[in-house]
PDB file of C-alpha atoms in Angstrom:
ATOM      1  CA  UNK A   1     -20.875 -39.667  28.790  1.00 75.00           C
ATOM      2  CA  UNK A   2     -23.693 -38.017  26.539  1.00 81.00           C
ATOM      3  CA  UNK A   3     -21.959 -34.397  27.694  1.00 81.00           C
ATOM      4  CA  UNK A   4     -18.203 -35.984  27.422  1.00 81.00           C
ATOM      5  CA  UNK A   5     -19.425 -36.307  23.664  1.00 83.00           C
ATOM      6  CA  UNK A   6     -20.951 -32.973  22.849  1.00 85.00           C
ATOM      7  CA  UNK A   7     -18.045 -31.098  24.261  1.00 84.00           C
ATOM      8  CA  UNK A   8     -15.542 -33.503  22.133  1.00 86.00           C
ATOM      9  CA  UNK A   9     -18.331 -32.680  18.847  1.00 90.00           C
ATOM     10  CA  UNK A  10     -18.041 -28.833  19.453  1.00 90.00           C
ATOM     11  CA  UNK A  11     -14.375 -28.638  20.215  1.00 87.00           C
ATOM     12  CA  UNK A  12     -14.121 -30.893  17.009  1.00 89.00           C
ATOM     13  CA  UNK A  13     -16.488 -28.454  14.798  1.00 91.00           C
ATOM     14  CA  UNK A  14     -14.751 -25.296  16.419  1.00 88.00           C
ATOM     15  CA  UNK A  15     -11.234 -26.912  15.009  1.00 87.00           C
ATOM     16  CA  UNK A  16     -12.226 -27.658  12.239  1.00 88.00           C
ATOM     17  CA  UNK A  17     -14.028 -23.686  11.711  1.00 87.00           C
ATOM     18  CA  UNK A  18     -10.277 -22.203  12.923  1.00 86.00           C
ATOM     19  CA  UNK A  19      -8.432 -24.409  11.290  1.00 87.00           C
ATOM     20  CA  UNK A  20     -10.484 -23.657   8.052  1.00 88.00           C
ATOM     21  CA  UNK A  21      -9.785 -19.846   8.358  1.00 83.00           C
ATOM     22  CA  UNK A  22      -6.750 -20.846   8.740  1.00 83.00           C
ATOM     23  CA  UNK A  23      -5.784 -22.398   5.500  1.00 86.00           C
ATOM     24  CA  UNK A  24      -7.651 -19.698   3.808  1.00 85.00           C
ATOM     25  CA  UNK A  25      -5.607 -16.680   5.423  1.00 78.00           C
ATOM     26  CA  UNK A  26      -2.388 -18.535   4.605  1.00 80.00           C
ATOM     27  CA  UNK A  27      -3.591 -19.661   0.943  1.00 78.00           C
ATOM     28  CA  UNK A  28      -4.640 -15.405   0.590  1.00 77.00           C
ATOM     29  CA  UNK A  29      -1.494 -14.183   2.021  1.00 75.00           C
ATOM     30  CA  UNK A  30       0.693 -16.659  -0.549  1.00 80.00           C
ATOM     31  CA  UNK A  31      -1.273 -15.317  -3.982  1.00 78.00           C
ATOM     32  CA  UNK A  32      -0.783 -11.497  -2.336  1.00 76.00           C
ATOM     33  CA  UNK A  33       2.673 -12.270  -2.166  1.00 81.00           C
ATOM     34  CA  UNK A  34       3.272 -14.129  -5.759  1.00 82.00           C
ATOM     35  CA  UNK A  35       1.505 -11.468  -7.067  1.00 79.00           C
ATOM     36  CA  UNK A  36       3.058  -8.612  -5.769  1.00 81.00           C
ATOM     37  CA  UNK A  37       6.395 -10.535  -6.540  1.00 80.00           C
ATOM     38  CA  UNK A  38       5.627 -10.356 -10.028  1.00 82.00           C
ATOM     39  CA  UNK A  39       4.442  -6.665 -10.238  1.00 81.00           C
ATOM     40  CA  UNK A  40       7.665  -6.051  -8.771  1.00 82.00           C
ATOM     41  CA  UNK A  41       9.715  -8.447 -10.867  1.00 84.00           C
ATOM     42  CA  UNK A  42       7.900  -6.516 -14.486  1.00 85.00           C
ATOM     43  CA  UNK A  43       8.560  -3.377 -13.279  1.00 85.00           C
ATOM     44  CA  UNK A  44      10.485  -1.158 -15.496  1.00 86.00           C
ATOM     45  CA  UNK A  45      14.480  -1.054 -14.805  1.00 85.00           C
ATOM     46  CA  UNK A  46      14.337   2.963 -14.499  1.00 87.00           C
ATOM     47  CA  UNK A  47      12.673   2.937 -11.127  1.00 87.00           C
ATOM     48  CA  UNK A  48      13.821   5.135  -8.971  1.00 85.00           C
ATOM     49  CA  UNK A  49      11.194   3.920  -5.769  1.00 87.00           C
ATOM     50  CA  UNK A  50       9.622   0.621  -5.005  1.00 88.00           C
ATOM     51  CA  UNK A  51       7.023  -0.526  -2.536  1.00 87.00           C
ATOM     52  CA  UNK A  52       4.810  -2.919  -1.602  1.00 87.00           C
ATOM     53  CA  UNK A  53       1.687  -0.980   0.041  1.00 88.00           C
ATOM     54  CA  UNK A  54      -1.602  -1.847   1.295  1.00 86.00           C
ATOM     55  CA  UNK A  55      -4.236   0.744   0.046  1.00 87.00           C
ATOM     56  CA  UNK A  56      -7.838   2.125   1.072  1.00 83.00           C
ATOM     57  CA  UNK A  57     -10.008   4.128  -1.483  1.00 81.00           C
ATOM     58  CA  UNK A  58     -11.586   7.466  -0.189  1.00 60.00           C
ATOM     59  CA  UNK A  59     -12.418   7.933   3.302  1.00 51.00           C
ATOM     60  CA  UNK A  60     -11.972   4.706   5.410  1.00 50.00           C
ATOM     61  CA  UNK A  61      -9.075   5.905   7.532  1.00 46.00           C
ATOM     62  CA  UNK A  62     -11.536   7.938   9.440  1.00 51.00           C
ATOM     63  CA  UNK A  63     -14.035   5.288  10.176  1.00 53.00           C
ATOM     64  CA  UNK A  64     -14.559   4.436  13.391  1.00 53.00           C
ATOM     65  CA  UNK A  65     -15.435   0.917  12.743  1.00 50.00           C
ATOM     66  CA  UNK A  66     -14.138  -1.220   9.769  1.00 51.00           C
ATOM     67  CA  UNK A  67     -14.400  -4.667   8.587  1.00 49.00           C
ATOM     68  CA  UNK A  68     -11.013  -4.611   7.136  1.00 55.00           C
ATOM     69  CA  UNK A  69      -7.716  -2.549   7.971  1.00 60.00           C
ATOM     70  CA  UNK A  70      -7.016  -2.465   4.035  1.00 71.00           C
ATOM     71  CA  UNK A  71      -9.185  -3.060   0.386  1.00 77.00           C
ATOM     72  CA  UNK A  72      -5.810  -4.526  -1.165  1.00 82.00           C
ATOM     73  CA  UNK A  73      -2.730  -4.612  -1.895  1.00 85.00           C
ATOM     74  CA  UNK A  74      -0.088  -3.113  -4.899  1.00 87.00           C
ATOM     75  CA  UNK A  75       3.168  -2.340  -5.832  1.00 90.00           C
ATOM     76  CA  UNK A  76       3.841   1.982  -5.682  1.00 91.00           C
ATOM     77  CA  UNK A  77       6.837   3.020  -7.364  1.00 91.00           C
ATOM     78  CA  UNK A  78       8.302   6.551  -9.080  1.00 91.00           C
ATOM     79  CA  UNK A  79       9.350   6.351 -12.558  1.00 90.00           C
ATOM     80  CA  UNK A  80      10.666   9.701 -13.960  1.00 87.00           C
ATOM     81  CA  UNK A  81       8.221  12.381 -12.809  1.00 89.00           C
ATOM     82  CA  UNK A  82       5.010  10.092 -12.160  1.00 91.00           C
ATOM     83  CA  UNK A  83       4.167   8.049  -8.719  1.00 93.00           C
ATOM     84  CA  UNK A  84       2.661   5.165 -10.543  1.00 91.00           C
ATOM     85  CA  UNK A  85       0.253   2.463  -8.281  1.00 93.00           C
ATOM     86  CA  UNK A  86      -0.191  -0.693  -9.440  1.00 91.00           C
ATOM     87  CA  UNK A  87      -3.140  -3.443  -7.595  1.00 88.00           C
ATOM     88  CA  UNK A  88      -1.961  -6.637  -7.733  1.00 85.00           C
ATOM     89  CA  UNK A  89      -5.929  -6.820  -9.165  1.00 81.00           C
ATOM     90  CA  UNK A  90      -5.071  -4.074 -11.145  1.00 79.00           C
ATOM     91  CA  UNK A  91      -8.804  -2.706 -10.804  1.00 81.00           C
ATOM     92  CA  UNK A  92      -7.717   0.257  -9.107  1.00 83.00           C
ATOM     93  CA  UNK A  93      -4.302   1.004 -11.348  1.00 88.00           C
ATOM     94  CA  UNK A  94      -3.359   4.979 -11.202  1.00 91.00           C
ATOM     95  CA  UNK A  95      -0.850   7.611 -12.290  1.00 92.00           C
ATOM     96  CA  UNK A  96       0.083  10.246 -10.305  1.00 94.00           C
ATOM     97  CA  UNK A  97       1.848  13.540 -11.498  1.00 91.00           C
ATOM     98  CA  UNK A  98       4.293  13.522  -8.924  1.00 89.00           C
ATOM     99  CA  UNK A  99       4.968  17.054  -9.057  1.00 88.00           C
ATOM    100  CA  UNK A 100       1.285  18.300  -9.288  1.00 89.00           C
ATOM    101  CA  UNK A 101      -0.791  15.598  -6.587  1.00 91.00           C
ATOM    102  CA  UNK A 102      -1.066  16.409  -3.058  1.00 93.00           C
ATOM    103  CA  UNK A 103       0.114  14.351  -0.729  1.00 92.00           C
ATOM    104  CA  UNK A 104      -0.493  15.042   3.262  1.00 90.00           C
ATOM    105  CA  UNK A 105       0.390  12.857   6.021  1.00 89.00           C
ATOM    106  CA  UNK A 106      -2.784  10.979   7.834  1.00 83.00           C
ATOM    107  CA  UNK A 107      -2.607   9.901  11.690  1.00 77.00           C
ATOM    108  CA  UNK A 108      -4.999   7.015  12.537  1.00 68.00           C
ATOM    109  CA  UNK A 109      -5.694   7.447  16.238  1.00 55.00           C
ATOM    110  CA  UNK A 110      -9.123   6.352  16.133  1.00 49.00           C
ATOM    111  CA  UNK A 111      -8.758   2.502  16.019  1.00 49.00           C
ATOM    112  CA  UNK A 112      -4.853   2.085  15.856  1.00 50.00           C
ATOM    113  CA  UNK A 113      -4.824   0.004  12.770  1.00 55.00           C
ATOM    114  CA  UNK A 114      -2.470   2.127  11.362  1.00 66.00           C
ATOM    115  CA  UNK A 115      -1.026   5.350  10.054  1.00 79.00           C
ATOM    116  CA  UNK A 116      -0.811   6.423   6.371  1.00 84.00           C
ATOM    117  CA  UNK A 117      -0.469   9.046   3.770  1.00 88.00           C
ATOM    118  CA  UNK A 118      -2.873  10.536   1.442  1.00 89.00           C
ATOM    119  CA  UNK A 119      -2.041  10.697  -2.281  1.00 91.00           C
ATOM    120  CA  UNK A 120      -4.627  12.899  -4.129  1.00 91.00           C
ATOM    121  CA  UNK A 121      -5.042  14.552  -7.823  1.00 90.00           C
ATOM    122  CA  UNK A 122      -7.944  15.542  -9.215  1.00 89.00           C
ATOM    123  CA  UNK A 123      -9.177  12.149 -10.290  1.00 89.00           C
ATOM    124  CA  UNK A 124      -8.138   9.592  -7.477  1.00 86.00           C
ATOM    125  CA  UNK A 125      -7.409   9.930  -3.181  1.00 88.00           C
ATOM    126  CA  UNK A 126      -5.790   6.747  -2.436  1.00 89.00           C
ATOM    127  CA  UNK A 127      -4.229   6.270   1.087  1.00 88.00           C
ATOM    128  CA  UNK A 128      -1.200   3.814   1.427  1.00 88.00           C
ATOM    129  CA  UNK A 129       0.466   2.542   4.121  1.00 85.00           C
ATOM    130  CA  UNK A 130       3.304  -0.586   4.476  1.00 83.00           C
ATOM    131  CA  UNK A 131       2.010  -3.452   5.971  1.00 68.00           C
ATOM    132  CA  UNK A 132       4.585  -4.904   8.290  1.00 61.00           C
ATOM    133  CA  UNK A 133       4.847  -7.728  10.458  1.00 49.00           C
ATOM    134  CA  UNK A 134       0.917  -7.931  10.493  1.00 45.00           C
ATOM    135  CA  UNK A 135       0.988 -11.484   8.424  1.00 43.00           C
ATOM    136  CA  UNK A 136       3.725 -14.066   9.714  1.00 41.00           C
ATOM    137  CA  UNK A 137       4.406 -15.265   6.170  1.00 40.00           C
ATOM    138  CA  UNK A 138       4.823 -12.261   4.275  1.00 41.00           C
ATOM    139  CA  UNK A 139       8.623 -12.570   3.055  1.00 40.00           C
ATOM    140  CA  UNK A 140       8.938  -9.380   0.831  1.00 42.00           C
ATOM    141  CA  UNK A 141      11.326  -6.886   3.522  1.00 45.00           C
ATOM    142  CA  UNK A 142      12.094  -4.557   0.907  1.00 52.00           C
ATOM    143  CA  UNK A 143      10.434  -1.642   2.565  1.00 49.00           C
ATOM    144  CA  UNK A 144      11.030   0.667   5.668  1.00 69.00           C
ATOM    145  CA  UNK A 145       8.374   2.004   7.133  1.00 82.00           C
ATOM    146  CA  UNK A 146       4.990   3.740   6.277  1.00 85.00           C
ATOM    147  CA  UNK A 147       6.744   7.414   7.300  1.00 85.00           C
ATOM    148  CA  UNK A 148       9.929   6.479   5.482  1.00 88.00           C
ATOM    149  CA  UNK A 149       8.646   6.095   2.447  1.00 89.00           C
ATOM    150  CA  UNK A 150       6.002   9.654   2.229  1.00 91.00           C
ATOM    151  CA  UNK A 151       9.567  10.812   3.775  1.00 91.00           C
ATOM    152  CA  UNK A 152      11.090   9.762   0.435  1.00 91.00           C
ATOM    153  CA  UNK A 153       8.448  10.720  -1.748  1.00 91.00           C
ATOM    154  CA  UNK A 154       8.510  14.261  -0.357  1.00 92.00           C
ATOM    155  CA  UNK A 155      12.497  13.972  -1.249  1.00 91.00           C
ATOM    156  CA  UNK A 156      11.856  12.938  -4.498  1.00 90.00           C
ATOM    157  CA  UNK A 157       9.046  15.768  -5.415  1.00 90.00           C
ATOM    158  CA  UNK A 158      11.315  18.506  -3.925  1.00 90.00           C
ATOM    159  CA  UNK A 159      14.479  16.822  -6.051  1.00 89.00           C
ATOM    160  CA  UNK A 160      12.063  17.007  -8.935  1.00 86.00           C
ATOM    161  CA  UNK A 161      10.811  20.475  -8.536  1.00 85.00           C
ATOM    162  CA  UNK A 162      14.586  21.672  -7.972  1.00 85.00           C
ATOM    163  CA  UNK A 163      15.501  20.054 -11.245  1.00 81.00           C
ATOM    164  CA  UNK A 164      12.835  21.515 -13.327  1.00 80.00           C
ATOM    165  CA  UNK A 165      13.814  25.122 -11.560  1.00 78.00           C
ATOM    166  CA  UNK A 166      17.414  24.844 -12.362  1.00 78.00           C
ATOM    167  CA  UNK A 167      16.194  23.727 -15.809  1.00 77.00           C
ATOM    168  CA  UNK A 168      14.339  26.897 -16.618  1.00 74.00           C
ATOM    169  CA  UNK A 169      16.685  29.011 -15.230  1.00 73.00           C
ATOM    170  CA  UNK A 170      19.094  27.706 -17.503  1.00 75.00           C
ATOM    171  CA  UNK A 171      16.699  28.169 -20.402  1.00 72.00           C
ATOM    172  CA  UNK A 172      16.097  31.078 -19.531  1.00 69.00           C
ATOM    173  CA  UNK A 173      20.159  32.397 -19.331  1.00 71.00           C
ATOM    174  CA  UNK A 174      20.200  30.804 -22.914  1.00 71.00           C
ATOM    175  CA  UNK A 175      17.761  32.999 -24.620  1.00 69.00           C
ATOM    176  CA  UNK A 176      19.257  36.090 -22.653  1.00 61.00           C
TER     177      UNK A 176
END
């Protein structure tokens, strides 16, 4: 009987532990989403990109161990000629030149999280990557995939370059 009742204590104090981490996951994952809701919602109306992204800070895509797949979460958009990233913290905010910053494709085969691109300038490397179908109650399905999106940020540099060619060349057959 005495056993009966410790097994019934510890399956009781495990439930309670999971259930717990439970609640907290879910009650995380619903202030990520409200907040990134209202990035998006105050985000100026001549946006040409939007995105919700999951972000790391220097080097942790090439660890071979790591406590988390992610450090947080933000909104990366393009408005005009500047890739602009917004943390729903907003401790790690940053403007990109979108013409000038480097950005290079980064394949995670080490532990499989997850693939992501690098977006570097001479103050900030940020790598981003969209988090998808990881968290059942994430609702925001605005975005395509990680590759889509450096896909359309390449587009949208090479668009911008083009335009600022064209541009000068024009000046240039002005003052002739």
């Amino acid at each position: 009987m005495t056993a009966l009742l410790s097994l019934l204590i510890i399956f009781l104090i495990f439930g309670v532990f999971v259930s717990t981490f439970f609640i907290i996951a879910v009650s995380d994952a619903k202030v990520r989403e409200k907040n990134e809701l209202f990035i998006l919602e105050s985000l100026p109306h001549d946006v040409v990109l939007k995105a919700v992204v999951r972000y790391n800070i220097g080097r942790p895509q090439g660890r071979f161990l790591k406590m988390k797949s992610f450090q947080g979460s933000g909104v990366l958009y393009v408005q005009g000629d500047k890739l602009i990233f917004k943390d729903i913290l907003g401790n790690e905010d940053h403007t990109y030149d979108l013409e000038t910053c480097k950005m290079s494709w980064v394949e995670n085969k080490i532990n499989g999280i997850t693939n992501a691109f690098k977006v570097a300038d001479h103050e900030a490397i940020i790598f981003f990557y969209i988090d998808k179908g990881v968290f059942i109650f994430k609702t925001i399905e605005e975005n395509a995939s990680t590759s889509d999106l450096y896909i359309r940020l390449k587009g949208l540099r090479k668009e911008l370059k083009n335009a600022k060619k064209v541009e000068s060349a024009n000046e240039e057959s002005n003052q002739l």
